[in-house]
Amino acid sequence: MLFMITFQWEPGKTDEVMQMRKKETPHPGRKVLKEWIALESNLVYRLVELTDPAALLKATQGWSDIGYIEMHPVMESEEAFKLLK
């Protein structure tokens, strides 16, 4: 299943976030497909594929004390349109 994750951090914590991101390791059951950083704010968008829901909890666990995480299950529009017919 695909999830779009957004992570927004406090402006004064950019260095801390970048250091944590450099040290981040892959989690079994979760594959990062794409990641984007918003150029106008302290916001990251990450598209992940999960084979194990627990992997999502493990991957986001260390970030909640320095920012705000939102997670949304997603699918490609074309696939959704086919299912809605």
C-alpha atoms as a printed R data frame, in Angstrom:
   type eleno elety resid chain resno       x      y       z
1  ATOM     1    CA   MET     A     1   0.000  0.000   0.000
2  ATOM     2    CA   LEU     A     2   1.185  3.529  -0.786
3  ATOM     3    CA   PHE     A     3   1.293  6.341   1.757
4  ATOM     4    CA   MET     A     4   2.043 10.024   1.293
5  ATOM     5    CA   ILE     A     5   3.802 11.318   4.370
6  ATOM     6    CA   THR     A     6   4.332 14.971   5.124
7  ATOM     7    CA   PHE     A     7   6.739 16.139   7.765
8  ATOM     8    CA   GLN     A     8   6.972 19.765   8.877
9  ATOM     9    CA   TRP     A     9   9.549 20.919  11.374
10 ATOM    10    CA   GLU     A    10  10.081 24.056  13.404
11 ATOM    11    CA   PRO     A    11  12.262 26.634  11.588
12 ATOM    12    CA   GLY     A    12  15.011 26.526  14.224
13 ATOM    13    CA   LYS     A    13  15.400 22.756  13.904
14 ATOM    14    CA   THR     A    14  16.544 22.537  10.267
15 ATOM    15    CA   ASP     A    15  20.118 21.494  11.111
16 ATOM    16    CA   GLU     A    16  18.871 18.801  13.507
17 ATOM    17    CA   VAL     A    17  16.430 17.473  10.890
18 ATOM    18    CA   MET     A    18  19.113 17.348   8.188
19 ATOM    19    CA   GLN     A    19  21.517 15.484  10.474
20 ATOM    20    CA   MET     A    20  18.830 12.941  11.426
21 ATOM    21    CA   ARG     A    21  17.904 12.481   7.758
22 ATOM    22    CA   LYS     A    22  21.541 11.744   6.832
23 ATOM    23    CA   LYS     A    23  21.668  9.034   9.529
24 ATOM    24    CA   GLU     A    24  18.302  7.491   8.640
25 ATOM    25    CA   THR     A    25  18.493  3.819   7.689
26 ATOM    26    CA   PRO     A    26  16.095  1.707   5.591
27 ATOM    27    CA   HIS     A    27  13.342 -0.103   7.473
28 ATOM    28    CA   PRO     A    28  12.229 -3.600   6.451
29 ATOM    29    CA   GLY     A    29   8.671 -3.486   5.133
30 ATOM    30    CA   ARG     A    30   8.963  0.102   3.907
31 ATOM    31    CA   LYS     A    31  10.384  1.427   0.667
32 ATOM    32    CA   VAL     A    32  10.774  5.165  -0.005
33 ATOM    33    CA   LEU     A    33   9.726  5.696  -3.631
34 ATOM    34    CA   LYS     A    34  10.166  9.470  -3.871
35 ATOM    35    CA   GLU     A    35  10.908 12.392  -1.599
36 ATOM    36    CA   TRP     A    36  10.475 16.130  -2.170
37 ATOM    37    CA   ILE     A    37  11.448 19.149  -0.078
38 ATOM    38    CA   ALA     A    38   9.247 22.231  -0.373
39 ATOM    39    CA   LEU     A    39  11.500 25.148  -1.255
40 ATOM    40    CA   GLU     A    40   9.422 27.796   0.501
41 ATOM    41    CA   SER     A    41   8.944 26.104   3.865
42 ATOM    42    CA   ASN     A    42  10.219 23.480   6.311
43 ATOM    43    CA   LEU     A    43   8.225 20.675   4.746
44 ATOM    44    CA   VAL     A    44   9.067 17.285   3.241
45 ATOM    45    CA   TYR     A    45   6.787 15.070   1.163
46 ATOM    46    CA   ARG     A    46   7.638 11.383   1.023
47 ATOM    47    CA   LEU     A    47   5.898  8.654  -0.970
48 ATOM    48    CA   VAL     A    48   6.423  5.243   0.618
49 ATOM    49    CA   GLU     A    49   5.325  1.722  -0.192
50 ATOM    50    CA   LEU     A    50   4.493 -0.502   2.760
51 ATOM    51    CA   THR     A    51   4.415 -4.241   2.995
52 ATOM    52    CA   ASP     A    52   4.316 -4.135   6.807
53 ATOM    53    CA   PRO     A    53   2.237 -1.416   8.575
54 ATOM    54    CA   ALA     A    54   4.467 -1.673  11.660
55 ATOM    55    CA   ALA     A    55   7.355 -0.383   9.533
56 ATOM    56    CA   LEU     A    56   5.586  2.955   9.164
57 ATOM    57    CA   LEU     A    57   5.309  3.363  12.918
58 ATOM    58    CA   LYS     A    58   8.952  2.430  13.416
59 ATOM    59    CA   ALA     A    59  10.111  4.817  10.696
60 ATOM    60    CA   THR     A    60   8.229  7.831  12.088
61 ATOM    61    CA   GLN     A    61   8.862  7.166  15.770
62 ATOM    62    CA   GLY     A    62  11.996  9.301  16.207
63 ATOM    63    CA   TRP     A    63  10.706 12.350  14.367
64 ATOM    64    CA   SER     A    64   7.645 13.385  16.390
65 ATOM    65    CA   ASP     A    65   9.603 15.386  18.950
66 ATOM    66    CA   ILE     A    66  11.005 17.811  16.337
67 ATOM    67    CA   GLY     A    67   8.107 18.171  13.924
68 ATOM    68    CA   TYR     A    68   4.640 17.206  12.790
69 ATOM    69    CA   ILE     A    69   3.853 14.114  10.719
70 ATOM    70    CA   GLU     A    70   0.775 13.454   8.592
71 ATOM    71    CA   MET     A    71   0.180 10.154   6.770
72 ATOM    72    CA   HIS     A    72  -2.374  9.478   4.071
73 ATOM    73    CA   PRO     A    73  -3.044  6.258   2.129
74 ATOM    74    CA   VAL     A    74  -2.928  7.068  -1.606
75 ATOM    75    CA   MET     A    75  -3.220  5.471  -5.048
76 ATOM    76    CA   GLU     A    76  -2.628  6.719  -8.563
77 ATOM    77    CA   SER     A    77  -5.595  8.593  -9.995
78 ATOM    78    CA   GLU     A    78  -5.959  6.316 -13.012
79 ATOM    79    CA   GLU     A    79  -6.240  3.271 -10.747
80 ATOM    80    CA   ALA     A    80  -8.821  5.015  -8.565
81 ATOM    81    CA   PHE     A    81 -10.888  6.004 -11.613
82 ATOM    82    CA   LYS     A    82 -10.952  2.382 -12.795
83 ATOM    83    CA   LEU     A    83 -12.131  1.195  -9.391
84 ATOM    84    CA   LEU     A    84 -14.832  3.869  -9.211
85 ATOM    85    CA   LYS     A    85 -16.421  2.919 -12.555
